[in-house]
PDB file of C-alpha atoms and ligand atoms in Angstrom:
ATOM      1  CA  UNK A  25     236.200  39.389  90.865  1.00 53.00           C
ATOM      2  CA  UNK A  26     238.803  39.892  88.107  1.00 70.00           C
ATOM      3  CA  UNK A  27     241.840  37.819  88.521  1.00 89.00           C
ATOM      4  CA  UNK A  28     244.982  39.926  88.371  1.00 95.00           C
ATOM      5  CA  UNK A  29     248.555  38.659  87.649  1.00 96.00           C
ATOM      6  CA  UNK A  30     251.439  40.451  89.225  1.00 97.00           C
ATOM      7  CA  UNK A  31     253.749  41.965  86.536  1.00 98.00           C
ATOM      8  CA  UNK A  32     256.099  44.068  88.695  1.00 98.00           C
ATOM      9  CA  UNK A  33     256.334  43.467  92.388  1.00 98.00           C
ATOM     10  CA  UNK A  34     256.531  46.256  94.987  1.00 98.00           C
ATOM     11  CA  UNK A  35     260.226  45.620  95.817  1.00 98.00           C
ATOM     12  CA  UNK A  36     261.261  45.947  92.176  1.00 98.00           C
ATOM     13  CA  UNK A  37     259.208  49.178  91.830  1.00 98.00           C
ATOM     14  CA  UNK A  38     260.838  50.618  94.910  1.00 98.00           C
ATOM     15  CA  UNK A  39     264.368  49.692  93.655  1.00 98.00           C
ATOM     16  CA  UNK A  40     263.758  51.150  90.209  1.00 98.00           C
ATOM     17  CA  UNK A  41     262.168  54.391  91.580  1.00 98.00           C
ATOM     18  CA  UNK A  42     265.154  54.842  93.827  1.00 98.00           C
ATOM     19  CA  UNK A  43     267.451  54.589  90.709  1.00 98.00           C
ATOM     20  CA  UNK A  44     265.297  57.057  88.866  1.00 98.00           C
ATOM     21  CA  UNK A  45     265.522  59.384  91.847  1.00 98.00           C
ATOM     22  CA  UNK A  46     269.300  59.126  91.852  1.00 98.00           C
ATOM     23  CA  UNK A  47     269.501  59.806  88.076  1.00 98.00           C
ATOM     24  CA  UNK A  48     267.280  62.913  88.502  1.00 98.00           C
ATOM     25  CA  UNK A  49     269.292  64.115  91.488  1.00 98.00           C
ATOM     26  CA  UNK A  50     272.537  63.735  89.529  1.00 98.00           C
ATOM     27  CA  UNK A  51     271.144  65.582  86.416  1.00 98.00           C
ATOM     28  CA  UNK A  52     269.733  68.526  88.387  1.00 98.00           C
ATOM     29  CA  UNK A  53     272.447  68.884  91.152  1.00 97.00           C
ATOM     30  CA  UNK A  54     272.281  72.182  92.857  1.00 96.00           C
ATOM     31  CA  UNK A  55     269.052  73.262  90.987  1.00 98.00           C
ATOM     32  CA  UNK A  56     265.358  73.588  91.862  1.00 98.00           C
ATOM     33  CA  UNK A  57     262.793  71.348  90.188  1.00 98.00           C
ATOM     34  CA  UNK A  58     258.970  71.489  89.868  1.00 98.00           C
ATOM     35  CA  UNK A  59     257.447  68.013  89.700  1.00 98.00           C
ATOM     36  CA  UNK A  60     254.139  68.255  87.736  1.00 98.00           C
ATOM     37  CA  UNK A  61     252.043  65.159  88.433  1.00 98.00           C
ATOM     38  CA  UNK A  62     249.401  64.087  85.883  1.00 97.00           C
ATOM     39  CA  UNK A  63     246.316  63.242  87.818  1.00 96.00           C
ATOM     40  CA  UNK A  64     245.312  60.863  89.050  1.00 95.00           C
ATOM     41  CA  UNK A  65     247.482  57.867  88.036  1.00 96.00           C
ATOM     42  CA  UNK A  66     250.914  59.481  88.882  1.00 97.00           C
ATOM     43  CA  UNK A  67     250.042  60.287  92.510  1.00 97.00           C
ATOM     44  CA  UNK A  68     251.781  57.291  94.125  1.00 98.00           C
ATOM     45  CA  UNK A  69     254.695  57.347  91.773  1.00 98.00           C
ATOM     46  CA  UNK A  70     255.221  61.091  92.454  1.00 98.00           C
ATOM     47  CA  UNK A  71     255.007  60.505  96.177  1.00 98.00           C
ATOM     48  CA  UNK A  72     257.673  57.898  96.092  1.00 98.00           C
ATOM     49  CA  UNK A  73     259.895  59.405  93.398  1.00 98.00           C
ATOM     50  CA  UNK A  74     259.965  62.782  95.108  1.00 98.00           C
ATOM     51  CA  UNK A  75     261.229  61.223  98.334  1.00 98.00           C
ATOM     52  CA  UNK A  76     264.204  59.862  96.461  1.00 98.00           C
ATOM     53  CA  UNK A  77     265.323  63.301  95.263  1.00 98.00           C
ATOM     54  CA  UNK A  78     267.986  65.146  97.145  1.00 98.00           C
ATOM     55  CA  UNK A  79     266.966  68.391  95.562  1.00 98.00           C
ATOM     56  CA  UNK A  80     264.950  71.546  96.261  1.00 98.00           C
ATOM     57  CA  UNK A  81     261.662  70.264  94.735  1.00 98.00           C
ATOM     58  CA  UNK A  82     258.112  71.604  94.747  1.00 97.00           C
ATOM     59  CA  UNK A  83     254.907  69.904  93.446  1.00 97.00           C
ATOM     60  CA  UNK A  84     252.179  70.946  91.002  1.00 98.00           C
ATOM     61  CA  UNK A  85     249.373  68.864  89.361  1.00 98.00           C
ATOM     62  CA  UNK A  86     247.676  68.881  85.985  1.00 97.00           C
ATOM     63  CA  UNK A  87     244.553  67.010  85.069  1.00 95.00           C
ATOM     64  CA  UNK A  88     243.513  65.594  81.739  1.00 92.00           C
ATOM     65  CA  UNK A  89     240.741  63.477  80.228  1.00 86.00           C
ATOM     66  CA  UNK A  90     240.008  62.595  76.653  1.00 72.00           C
ATOM     67  CA  UNK A  91     237.131  64.257  74.734  1.00 60.00           C
ATOM     68  CA  UNK A  92     234.173  61.888  74.300  1.00 51.00           C
ATOM     69  CA  UNK A  93     235.796  59.030  72.568  1.00 48.00           C
ATOM     70  CA  UNK A  94     237.617  57.273  75.322  1.00 50.00           C
ATOM     71  CA  UNK A  95     235.986  53.805  75.270  1.00 55.00           C
ATOM     72  CA  UNK A  96     234.284  52.128  78.153  1.00 55.00           C
ATOM     73  CA  UNK A  97     236.761  50.383  80.470  1.00 58.00           C
ATOM     74  CA  UNK A  98     235.922  46.978  78.984  1.00 62.00           C
ATOM     75  CA  UNK A  99     236.520  48.307  75.479  1.00 61.00           C
ATOM     76  CA  UNK A 100     239.690  50.079  76.523  1.00 60.00           C
ATOM     77  CA  UNK A 101     240.943  46.763  77.934  1.00 56.00           C
ATOM     78  CA  UNK A 102     240.190  45.006  74.663  1.00 56.00           C
ATOM     79  CA  UNK A 103     241.482  47.525  72.155  1.00 55.00           C
ATOM     80  CA  UNK A 104     243.230  50.376  74.024  1.00 54.00           C
ATOM     81  CA  UNK A 105     242.468  54.021  74.110  1.00 52.00           C
ATOM     82  CA  UNK A 106     241.559  55.508  70.783  1.00 48.00           C
ATOM     83  CA  UNK A 107     244.683  57.531  70.007  1.00 47.00           C
ATOM     84  CA  UNK A 108     242.723  59.958  67.733  1.00 51.00           C
ATOM     85  CA  UNK A 109     240.905  61.228  70.829  1.00 59.00           C
ATOM     86  CA  UNK A 110     241.581  64.770  71.810  1.00 76.00           C
ATOM     87  CA  UNK A 111     242.856  65.530  75.262  1.00 84.00           C
ATOM     88  CA  UNK A 112     240.877  67.917  77.476  1.00 88.00           C
ATOM     89  CA  UNK A 113     242.428  69.868  80.339  1.00 91.00           C
ATOM     90  CA  UNK A 114     240.520  69.342  83.576  1.00 94.00           C
ATOM     91  CA  UNK A 115     243.041  71.052  85.837  1.00 95.00           C
ATOM     92  CA  UNK A 116     245.724  73.491  84.905  1.00 95.00           C
ATOM     93  CA  UNK A 117     248.959  73.994  86.836  1.00 96.00           C
ATOM     94  CA  UNK A 118     248.722  76.453  89.713  1.00 96.00           C
ATOM     95  CA  UNK A 119     251.877  78.414  89.042  1.00 93.00           C
ATOM     96  CA  UNK A 120     253.878  79.840  86.165  1.00 93.00           C
ATOM     97  CA  UNK A 121     256.629  77.482  84.876  1.00 96.00           C
ATOM     98  CA  UNK A 122     258.602  80.279  83.357  1.00 97.00           C
ATOM     99  CA  UNK A 123     262.341  79.729  83.731  1.00 97.00           C
ATOM    100  CA  UNK A 124     261.799  76.675  85.962  1.00 98.00           C
ATOM    101  CA  UNK A 125     263.075  73.140  85.598  1.00 98.00           C
ATOM    102  CA  UNK A 126     259.895  71.198  84.975  1.00 98.00           C
ATOM    103  CA  UNK A 127     259.677  67.399  85.299  1.00 98.00           C
ATOM    104  CA  UNK A 128     256.313  65.959  84.199  1.00 98.00           C
ATOM    105  CA  UNK A 129     255.575  62.765  86.247  1.00 98.00           C
ATOM    106  CA  UNK A 130     253.342  60.325  84.495  1.00 97.00           C
ATOM    107  CA  UNK A 131     252.280  56.802  85.345  1.00 97.00           C
ATOM    108  CA  UNK A 132     252.419  55.261  81.769  1.00 96.00           C
ATOM    109  CA  UNK A 133     253.333  56.253  78.238  1.00 96.00           C
ATOM    110  CA  UNK A 134     251.070  54.557  75.898  1.00 93.00           C
ATOM    111  CA  UNK A 135     250.133  56.106  72.521  1.00 91.00           C
ATOM    112  CA  UNK A 136     251.979  59.301  73.518  1.00 92.00           C
ATOM    113  CA  UNK A 137     248.892  61.588  72.972  1.00 92.00           C
ATOM    114  CA  UNK A 138     248.487  62.805  76.479  1.00 92.00           C
ATOM    115  CA  UNK A 139     252.153  63.890  76.941  1.00 93.00           C
ATOM    116  CA  UNK A 140     252.377  65.307  73.472  1.00 92.00           C
ATOM    117  CA  UNK A 141     249.564  67.733  74.382  1.00 92.00           C
ATOM    118  CA  UNK A 142     250.889  68.391  77.825  1.00 94.00           C
ATOM    119  CA  UNK A 143     254.377  69.051  76.586  1.00 94.00           C
ATOM    120  CA  UNK A 144     253.046  71.662  74.128  1.00 93.00           C
ATOM    121  CA  UNK A 145     250.926  73.258  76.870  1.00 94.00           C
ATOM    122  CA  UNK A 146     253.854  73.499  79.365  1.00 95.00           C
ATOM    123  CA  UNK A 147     256.345  74.616  76.773  1.00 95.00           C
ATOM    124  CA  UNK A 148     254.104  77.673  76.226  1.00 94.00           C
ATOM    125  CA  UNK A 149     255.117  78.655  79.822  1.00 95.00           C
ATOM    126  CA  UNK A 150     258.753  78.961  78.565  1.00 97.00           C
ATOM    127  CA  UNK A 151     260.282  76.743  81.210  1.00 98.00           C
ATOM    128  CA  UNK A 152     264.088  76.578  81.614  1.00 98.00           C
ATOM    129  CA  UNK A 153     263.902  72.866  80.890  1.00 98.00           C
ATOM    130  CA  UNK A 154     261.148  70.256  80.436  1.00 98.00           C
ATOM    131  CA  UNK A 155     261.597  66.562  80.965  1.00 98.00           C
ATOM    132  CA  UNK A 156     259.287  63.559  81.365  1.00 98.00           C
ATOM    133  CA  UNK A 157     259.506  60.883  84.063  1.00 98.00           C
ATOM    134  CA  UNK A 158     257.245  57.936  83.374  1.00 98.00           C
ATOM    135  CA  UNK A 159     257.130  54.826  85.456  1.00 98.00           C
ATOM    136  CA  UNK A 160     255.986  52.612  82.659  1.00 98.00           C
ATOM    137  CA  UNK A 161     256.347  52.647  78.864  1.00 97.00           C
ATOM    138  CA  UNK A 162     254.458  50.676  76.254  1.00 96.00           C
ATOM    139  CA  UNK A 163     256.465  51.656  73.144  1.00 93.00           C
ATOM    140  CA  UNK A 164     254.634  49.117  70.961  1.00 90.00           C
ATOM    141  CA  UNK A 165     251.493  51.251  71.299  1.00 88.00           C
ATOM    142  CA  UNK A 166     253.036  54.553  70.353  1.00 91.00           C
ATOM    143  CA  UNK A 167     251.195  56.656  67.755  1.00 88.00           C
ATOM    144  CA  UNK A 168     253.156  59.854  68.229  1.00 87.00           C
ATOM    145  CA  UNK A 169     256.939  60.064  68.384  1.00 91.00           C
ATOM    146  CA  UNK A 170     257.502  60.720  72.087  1.00 93.00           C
ATOM    147  CA  UNK A 171     260.107  59.411  74.576  1.00 94.00           C
ATOM    148  CA  UNK A 172     260.355  59.602  78.305  1.00 96.00           C
ATOM    149  CA  UNK A 173     263.572  61.151  79.640  1.00 98.00           C
ATOM    150  CA  UNK A 174     263.396  58.856  82.703  1.00 98.00           C
ATOM    151  CA  UNK A 175     261.571  55.589  82.259  1.00 98.00           C
ATOM    152  CA  UNK A 176     261.090  52.966  84.947  1.00 98.00           C
ATOM    153  CA  UNK A 177     260.072  49.840  83.072  1.00 98.00           C
ATOM    154  CA  UNK A 178     259.267  48.994  79.430  1.00 98.00           C
ATOM    155  CA  UNK A 179     256.320  46.693  79.346  1.00 97.00           C
ATOM    156  CA  UNK A 180     254.432  44.690  76.699  1.00 95.00           C
ATOM    157  CA  UNK A 181     250.991  45.718  75.360  1.00 93.00           C
ATOM    158  CA  UNK A 182     249.012  44.667  78.424  1.00 94.00           C
ATOM    159  CA  UNK A 183     246.481  46.680  80.512  1.00 95.00           C
ATOM    160  CA  UNK A 184     247.960  47.202  83.803  1.00 96.00           C
ATOM    161  CA  UNK A 185     246.676  48.398  87.217  1.00 97.00           C
ATOM    162  CA  UNK A 186     248.004  49.167  90.712  1.00 98.00           C
ATOM    163  CA  UNK A 187     250.637  51.575  92.068  1.00 98.00           C
ATOM    164  CA  UNK A 188     248.226  54.475  91.092  1.00 98.00           C
ATOM    165  CA  UNK A 189     246.848  52.969  87.831  1.00 97.00           C
ATOM    166  CA  UNK A 190     243.171  52.161  87.652  1.00 95.00           C
ATOM    167  CA  UNK A 191     240.567  50.053  85.888  1.00 95.00           C
ATOM    168  CA  UNK A 192     237.333  52.060  86.142  1.00 93.00           C
ATOM    169  CA  UNK A 193     238.824  53.913  89.134  1.00 94.00           C
ATOM    170  CA  UNK A 194     239.621  50.686  91.096  1.00 95.00           C
ATOM    171  CA  UNK A 195     242.966  49.007  91.984  1.00 97.00           C
ATOM    172  CA  UNK A 196     244.918  52.298  92.285  1.00 97.00           C
ATOM    173  CA  UNK A 197     245.940  51.241  95.867  1.00 98.00           C
ATOM    174  CA  UNK A 198     247.418  47.946  94.930  1.00 98.00           C
ATOM    175  CA  UNK A 199     251.156  47.949  95.880  1.00 98.00           C
ATOM    176  CA  UNK A 200     252.231  45.823  92.910  1.00 98.00           C
ATOM    177  CA  UNK A 201     251.682  46.489  89.204  1.00 98.00           C
ATOM    178  CA  UNK A 202     249.330  43.821  87.879  1.00 98.00           C
ATOM    179  CA  UNK A 203     247.955  42.794  84.471  1.00 97.00           C
ATOM    180  CA  UNK A 204     244.173  42.590  83.913  1.00 94.00           C
ATOM    181  CA  UNK A 205     243.735  39.602  81.678  1.00 90.00           C
ATOM    182  CA  UNK A 206     241.870  40.577  78.501  1.00 82.00           C
ATOM    183  CA  UNK A 207     239.987  37.371  78.263  1.00 71.00           C
ATOM    184  CA  UNK A 208     238.361  37.907  81.646  1.00 57.00           C
ATOM    185  CA  UNK A 209     236.254  40.763  80.243  1.00 53.00           C
ATOM    186  CA  UNK A 210     233.449  41.338  77.717  1.00 44.00           C
TER     187      UNK A 210
HETATM  188  P1  5GP B  15     248.560  57.982  76.020  1.00 61.84           P
HETATM  189  O1  5GP B  15     247.950  59.360  75.903  1.00 61.84           O
HETATM  190  O2  5GP B  15     250.046  57.930  76.111  1.00 61.84           O
HETATM  191  O3  5GP B  15     247.936  57.029  75.074  1.00 61.84           O
HETATM  192  O4  5GP B  15     247.972  57.444  77.398  1.00 61.84           O
HETATM  193  C1  5GP B  15     248.421  57.707  78.604  1.00 61.84           C
HETATM  194  C2  5GP B  15     247.281  57.427  79.609  1.00 61.84           C
HETATM  195  O5  5GP B  15     246.441  56.262  79.231  1.00 61.84           O
HETATM  196  C3  5GP B  15     247.866  57.099  80.949  1.00 61.84           C
HETATM  197  O6  5GP B  15     248.177  58.208  81.742  1.00 61.84           O
HETATM  198  C4  5GP B  15     246.826  56.202  81.521  1.00 61.84           C
HETATM  199  O7  5GP B  15     245.803  57.036  82.134  1.00 61.84           O
HETATM  200  C5  5GP B  15     246.120  55.593  80.442  1.00 61.84           C
HETATM  201  N1  5GP B  15     246.696  54.197  80.182  1.00 61.84           N
HETATM  202  C6  5GP B  15     247.380  53.810  79.043  1.00 61.84           C
HETATM  203  N2  5GP B  15     247.715  52.480  79.196  1.00 61.84           N
HETATM  204  C7  5GP B  15     247.194  52.061  80.445  1.00 61.84           C
HETATM  205  C8  5GP B  15     247.224  50.858  81.164  1.00 61.84           C
HETATM  206  O8  5GP B  15     247.767  49.853  80.785  1.00 61.84           O
HETATM  207  N3  5GP B  15     246.513  50.866  82.365  1.00 61.84           N
HETATM  208  C9  5GP B  15     245.887  51.901  82.877  1.00 61.84           C
HETATM  209  N4  5GP B  15     245.339  51.797  84.020  1.00 61.84           N
HETATM  210  N5  5GP B  15     245.888  53.147  82.199  1.00 61.84           N
HETATM  211  C10 5GP B  15     246.581  53.136  81.001  1.00 61.84           C
END
């Protein structure tokens, strides 16, 4: 069993998500928003963030995976996701985003590849506005110039799990965000 180290405790997550909710509520006061969750990692963050919004909000979901060259989980842990990989859409949004206020809800901003592709795809809908809410940000890993509009925590270059984030589909249900020690694998 892999030994996990807690990086961000559940209370700190809840406090920060409430602050992000307050910021979004203030910025969109009196307007409608569509929260577009990126499957599957953002599910828990979206559930908590949305309940902090005092706004008229609806949900949609989009699914992505990388073409072929995403490494095995062990390799991913060692050297990260190959940023040259292409992003494949596995589930499109269900509704038109035209003239809507769209907030993409993502678990973590890493190389920036996923959100660069998703942004382009969603901008083609001609939304009224498009912003990114990311719980975590690893700016040291960025390969493409992309910034979150609402960011929960900036973290070092570690592989993290919990609060929706997985390692080979496991650990998504952990209430805290934890680091998987690199030396414990491969
Ligand atoms: P990007 O396209 O920005 O490189 O990667 C974003 C995606 O990579 C995230 O949505 C997530 O699926 C995955 N990812 C990046 N870093 C981590 C990490 O530390 N832990 C986990 N579980 N997934 C990560």
